[in-house]
Amino acid sequence: MTTLYSQILAQIEAGQPCKLISRYDPAGITRQLENMPEDAPLADGLQFTQSADGLQLAEYFLPNPRLVILGGGHISVPLCQFAAALGFQVWVYDDRPAFANPDRFPTAHTVLCDDFSHMGDRLAIRRNDYIAILTRGHRHDIQCLEALMTGLHPRYVGMVGSKRRIAIVKEQAATQIGVGDPLLDNLYAPIGLPIGSVTPEEIALSIIAEMVQVKRLGPKGDAKKASYEDAVDMNLFRFLAANPPVGIALATIVSTRGSTPREAGAKMAVTATGEIIGSMGGGCTEADVIRRARVLLDQGGYCLMEVDLTDAAEEDGMVCGGVMTVLIEILDKGDMYAV
């Protein structure tokens, strides 16, 4: 039978955002899973409220950001490897069978071989996509830009090439497609941070570093708090989806104050057999949560726990010294199989 976490995992991997609402009261725990439109505004990835009636936790689960690599040349191979290691779902697109094949890109989620003029129809560009235009010629660059300008504008679009080639592509794109499109104005070109890169691996490193900069700091470089989607541990979700909800305590950071090792939304599972999946940040923080989770495994139910790192930070010279509120609950097959 399908559990809620297997449903959530399936939706995340299919690119569909969803929201899980969990309500905690003396009678027990009830949960409700809701689909969300892809362009739904998500001001806060996690909302936690307390009242006389109990607790409520609303969690928004977003798909991992997708990196679409247009062109399967030498730079694309290390870029695919680096991006996959950093949690991007990587799609590679090229019109040459020798370059667009899964053996060349073993860490890619999807590899497509088709003409670049069909790219828009084959990929269904999403708002949270990252696009790297690494084709072998400016004609293909313009085809890619034309497709990207007809639908949702992705979060990041970068294009490789010399300043001369980029100027030619922009001029022709403006003539063929239209002047004043925000995508052309916000194009990252030349692609990548200026680190003096020369080799394909170094260029790929500069590209993925620029994408991480946009992801963490925004397109204008304005520092922001790490978003809730960054806290989702896909290995933990796969564990929860694959195992029956019996003998598992799930800890979730529901709020933080000050500098903490993990942000709200981070999760950790503790099993009755002693297995630990995920992390609360390590050290004494994690040990305290694990001890409370093991007690709760014997008692059942749920509890709120405040973890204050201030004293430990001062004594041990730790960088983080804030306060975390952690919700620990015993997963029950009754509420986890609810729809």
C-alpha positions in Angstrom: 0.0 0.0 0.0 1.3 3.5 -0.8 2.3 5.7 2.1 2.2 9.5 2.2 5.9 9.8 1.9 6.0 7.5 -1.2 3.3 9.8 -2.7 5.4 12.9 -1.9 8.5 11.4 -3.3 6.7 10.4 -6.5 5.4 13.9 -6.9 8.7 15.6 -6.2 10.5 13.4 -8.8 7.8 14.1 -11.3 8.3 17.8 -10.9 5.0 18.4 -9.0 5.0 20.6 -5.9 2.8 19.5 -3.0 1.8 20.4 0.5 1.5 18.1 3.5 -0.6 19.4 6.4 -0.2 17.5 9.7 -2.4 18.2 12.7 -1.5 17.1 16.2 -4.0 16.9 19.1 -4.7 14.7 22.1 -6.8 12.4 19.9 -3.8 11.7 17.6 -2.3 12.8 14.3 -4.2 13.5 11.0 -2.5 14.3 7.7 -3.7 15.8 4.4 -1.7 15.9 1.2 -2.5 18.5 -1.4 -1.3 19.1 -4.9 0.0 22.6 -5.8 0.3 24.5 -9.1 3.9 24.8 -10.3 3.8 28.6 -10.2 2.2 28.8 -6.7 3.9 31.5 -4.5 5.8 30.0 -1.6 6.7 32.8 0.8 7.4 30.3 3.6 8.4 26.7 2.9 7.2 25.6 6.3 4.5 27.0 8.6 4.2 25.8 12.2 1.5 27.0 14.6 0.6 26.2 18.2 -2.8 26.7 19.8 -4.9 25.4 22.7 -6.3 22.8 20.4 -2.8 21.4 19.4 -0.2 21.8 16.8 -0.3 22.2 13.0 2.6 21.8 10.6 2.3 22.7 6.9 5.2 21.6 4.8 5.7 22.6 1.1 7.7 20.1 -0.9 9.3 21.3 -4.1 11.0 19.3 -6.8 14.8 19.6 -6.9 15.9 22.3 -9.3 16.4 21.0 -12.8 19.5 21.8 -14.8 19.0 21.5 -18.6 22.3 21.3 -20.5 21.7 22.2 -24.1 24.7 20.6 -25.9 26.5 17.5 -25.0 30.1 18.5 -25.6 33.2 18.3 -23.5 32.1 20.9 -20.9 28.8 19.2 -20.4 30.2 16.0 -19.1 31.8 17.4 -15.9 29.0 19.9 -15.5 26.5 17.0 -15.4 28.6 15.3 -12.8 29.1 18.4 -10.6 25.4 19.3 -10.8 24.1 15.8 -10.0 26.4 15.7 -6.9 24.8 19.1 -5.8 21.3 17.8 -6.0 20.2 19.1 -9.4 18.1 16.9 -11.6 20.1 17.0 -14.8 18.7 16.8 -18.4 21.0 16.7 -21.4 19.8 17.7 -24.9 21.8 17.4 -28.1 21.0 16.7 -31.8 23.9 14.2 -32.2 23.4 10.6 -31.1 27.1 10.2 -30.4 26.8 13.0 -27.8 23.2 12.5 -26.5 23.4 9.1 -25.0 23.1 7.8 -21.4 26.5 6.1 -21.4 28.2 9.5 -21.9 26.1 11.0 -19.0 25.6 8.3 -16.4 24.5 10.8 -13.7 21.9 12.5 -15.8 18.2 12.0 -15.1 17.2 12.3 -18.8 19.2 12.4 -22.0 17.3 13.6 -25.2 18.4 13.5 -28.8 16.5 15.8 -31.1 16.9 18.9 -33.2 17.3 22.1 -31.2 14.3 23.6 -32.9 12.1 21.1 -31.0 13.7 21.8 -27.6 10.7 23.9 -26.3 8.2 21.1 -27.1 10.4 18.3 -25.7 11.4 19.9 -22.4 8.4 21.9 -21.0 10.5 24.6 -19.3 9.7 25.2 -15.6 10.1 28.4 -13.6 12.7 26.9 -11.3 14.9 25.5 -14.1 18.5 26.3 -14.7 19.6 26.4 -18.3 23.1 26.1 -19.7 23.4 26.8 -23.4 26.5 25.0 -24.5 25.8 24.2 -28.2 28.4 24.1 -30.9 27.2 27.1 -32.9 25.3 30.4 -32.7 22.5 29.1 -35.0 21.6 26.5 -32.3 22.0 29.1 -29.6 19.4 31.3 -31.2 17.0 28.3 -31.6 17.4 27.6 -27.9 16.8 31.3 -26.9 13.7 31.4 -29.1 12.2 28.4 -27.4 13.0 29.8 -24.0 11.4 33.1 -24.7 8.0 31.6 -25.6 7.0 30.2 -22.2 7.8 30.5 -18.5 11.2 32.2 -18.1 13.5 29.9 -16.1 15.4 31.1 -13.0 18.8 31.0 -14.7 19.9 31.0 -18.4 23.6 31.1 -19.2 25.4 30.8 -22.6 28.9 29.8 -23.4 31.0 31.7 -26.0 33.3 34.5 -26.6 32.1 38.1 -26.2 32.0 38.4 -30.0 29.9 35.3 -30.4 27.5 36.4 -27.6 27.1 39.8 -29.1 26.2 38.3 -32.5 23.7 35.9 -30.9 22.0 38.6 -28.9 21.8 40.9 -31.9 20.3 38.2 -34.1 18.0 37.0 -31.4 16.7 40.6 -30.8 16.1 40.9 -34.6 14.4 37.5 -35.0 12.6 37.2 -31.8 12.0 40.7 -30.5 13.8 43.5 -28.6 13.4 44.1 -24.9 12.7 40.5 -23.7 13.8 40.1 -20.0 15.4 36.8 -20.8 18.0 38.5 -23.0 18.6 41.3 -20.5 19.2 38.7 -17.7 21.2 36.3 -19.7 24.4 35.1 -17.9 26.9 35.4 -20.8 29.7 34.6 -20.9 28.5 31.8 -18.6 30.2 31.1 -15.3 32.0 33.0 -12.6 35.3 34.7 -13.8 37.8 32.4 -12.1 40.2 32.2 -15.0 39.0 28.7 -16.0 40.7 27.0 -19.0 40.0 23.2 -19.0 36.5 21.8 -19.5 36.4 20.8 -15.8 37.4 24.3 -14.6 34.8 25.9 -16.9 32.1 23.4 -15.6 33.1 24.4 -12.1 32.7 28.1 -12.8 29.3 27.4 -14.3 27.9 25.4 -11.4 29.4 27.9 -9.0 27.4 30.7 -10.7 24.3 28.6 -10.5 24.7 28.0 -6.8 25.3 31.7 -6.4 22.0 32.5 -8.0 20.3 29.7 -6.0 21.6 30.9 -2.7 21.8 34.7 -3.2 19.2 35.4 -5.9 19.8 36.8 -9.3 20.8 40.2 -8.0 23.2 38.8 -5.4 21.1 39.8 -2.5 21.9 37.4 0.4 18.9 35.5 1.6 18.2 32.7 4.1 18.5 29.2 2.7 15.2 28.2 1.3 13.2 25.3 2.6 13.6 23.3 -0.5 17.4 23.2 0.2 16.7 21.4 3.5 14.9 18.4 1.9 17.1 15.3 2.2 16.2 13.1 -0.7 17.9 10.1 0.8 15.8 10.4 3.9 12.6 10.7 1.7 13.5 7.6 -0.2 14.0 5.7 3.1 10.6 6.9 4.4 9.0 6.0 1.1 10.5 2.5 1.0 9.9 1.4 4.6 6.6 0.8 6.3 5.9 3.4 9.0 6.5 1.1 11.9 9.3 1.7 14.5 10.4 5.1 13.1 10.7 8.3 15.0 10.8 11.4 12.7 12.4 14.6 13.9 11.7 17.9 12.1 13.1 21.3 12.8 10.1 23.5 12.9 11.7 26.9 13.9 15.1 28.4 14.6 16.5 31.5 16.3 20.0 32.8 15.7 22.7 30.9 13.9 21.9 27.1 13.8 23.6 24.3 11.9 20.4 23.4 10.1 17.3 25.4 9.0 13.6 24.8 9.6 12.5 21.9 7.5 15.5 19.7 8.1 14.6 16.1 9.1 16.1 13.1 10.7 14.7 9.6 11.2 15.6 7.3 14.1 14.6 3.7 13.9 13.9 1.2 16.6 16.9 -0.8 15.4 19.2 2.2 16.0 19.6 3.3 12.4 19.9 7.1 11.9 19.0 8.7 8.5 19.4 12.4 7.9 20.9 15.0 10.3 20.1 17.7 12.7 23.6 19.2 12.4 25.7 16.6 14.3 27.3 16.9 17.7 25.5 17.4 20.9 22.4 18.7 19.1 21.9 15.5 17.2 22.7 13.3 20.3 20.0 15.0 22.4 17.4 14.6 19.7 18.3 11.0 19.2 18.0 10.3 22.9 14.5 11.9 23.1 13.4 10.0 19.9 14.4 6.7 21.4 12.4 7.4 24.5 9.4 8.3 22.3 9.7 5.1 20.4 8.8 3.3 23.6 6.1 5.7 24.6 4.5 6.6 21.3 2.9 9.9 20.3 4.8 13.2 19.7 6.6 16.0 21.5 8.2 19.4 21.0 11.9 19.8 22.1 13.9 23.0 22.3 17.6 22.6 21.6 19.7 25.5 22.8 23.2 25.6 21.4 24.3 28.8 23.1 26.3 27.4 26.0 27.8 24.6 23.9 28.9 27.2 21.3 30.6 29.3 23.9 32.4 26.3 25.6 33.5 24.5 22.5 34.1 27.4 20.2 31.3 26.3 17.8 30.3 28.6 14.9 26.6 28.0 15.5 24.9 28.9 18.7 21.2 29.5 18.1 18.1 27.7 19.3 16.1 25.1 17.4 12.6 23.9 18.1 12.3 20.2 17.0 9.0 18.2 16.6 9.6 14.5 17.2 6.8 12.1 16.2 6.3 8.4 15.9 5.1 7.5 12.4 2.0 5.4 12.6 0.7 3.3 9.8 -2.8 4.6 10.4 -2.1 8.2 9.6 0.7 7.6 7.2 -1.5 5.5 4.9 -4.2 8.2 4.9 -4.8 10.2 1.7 
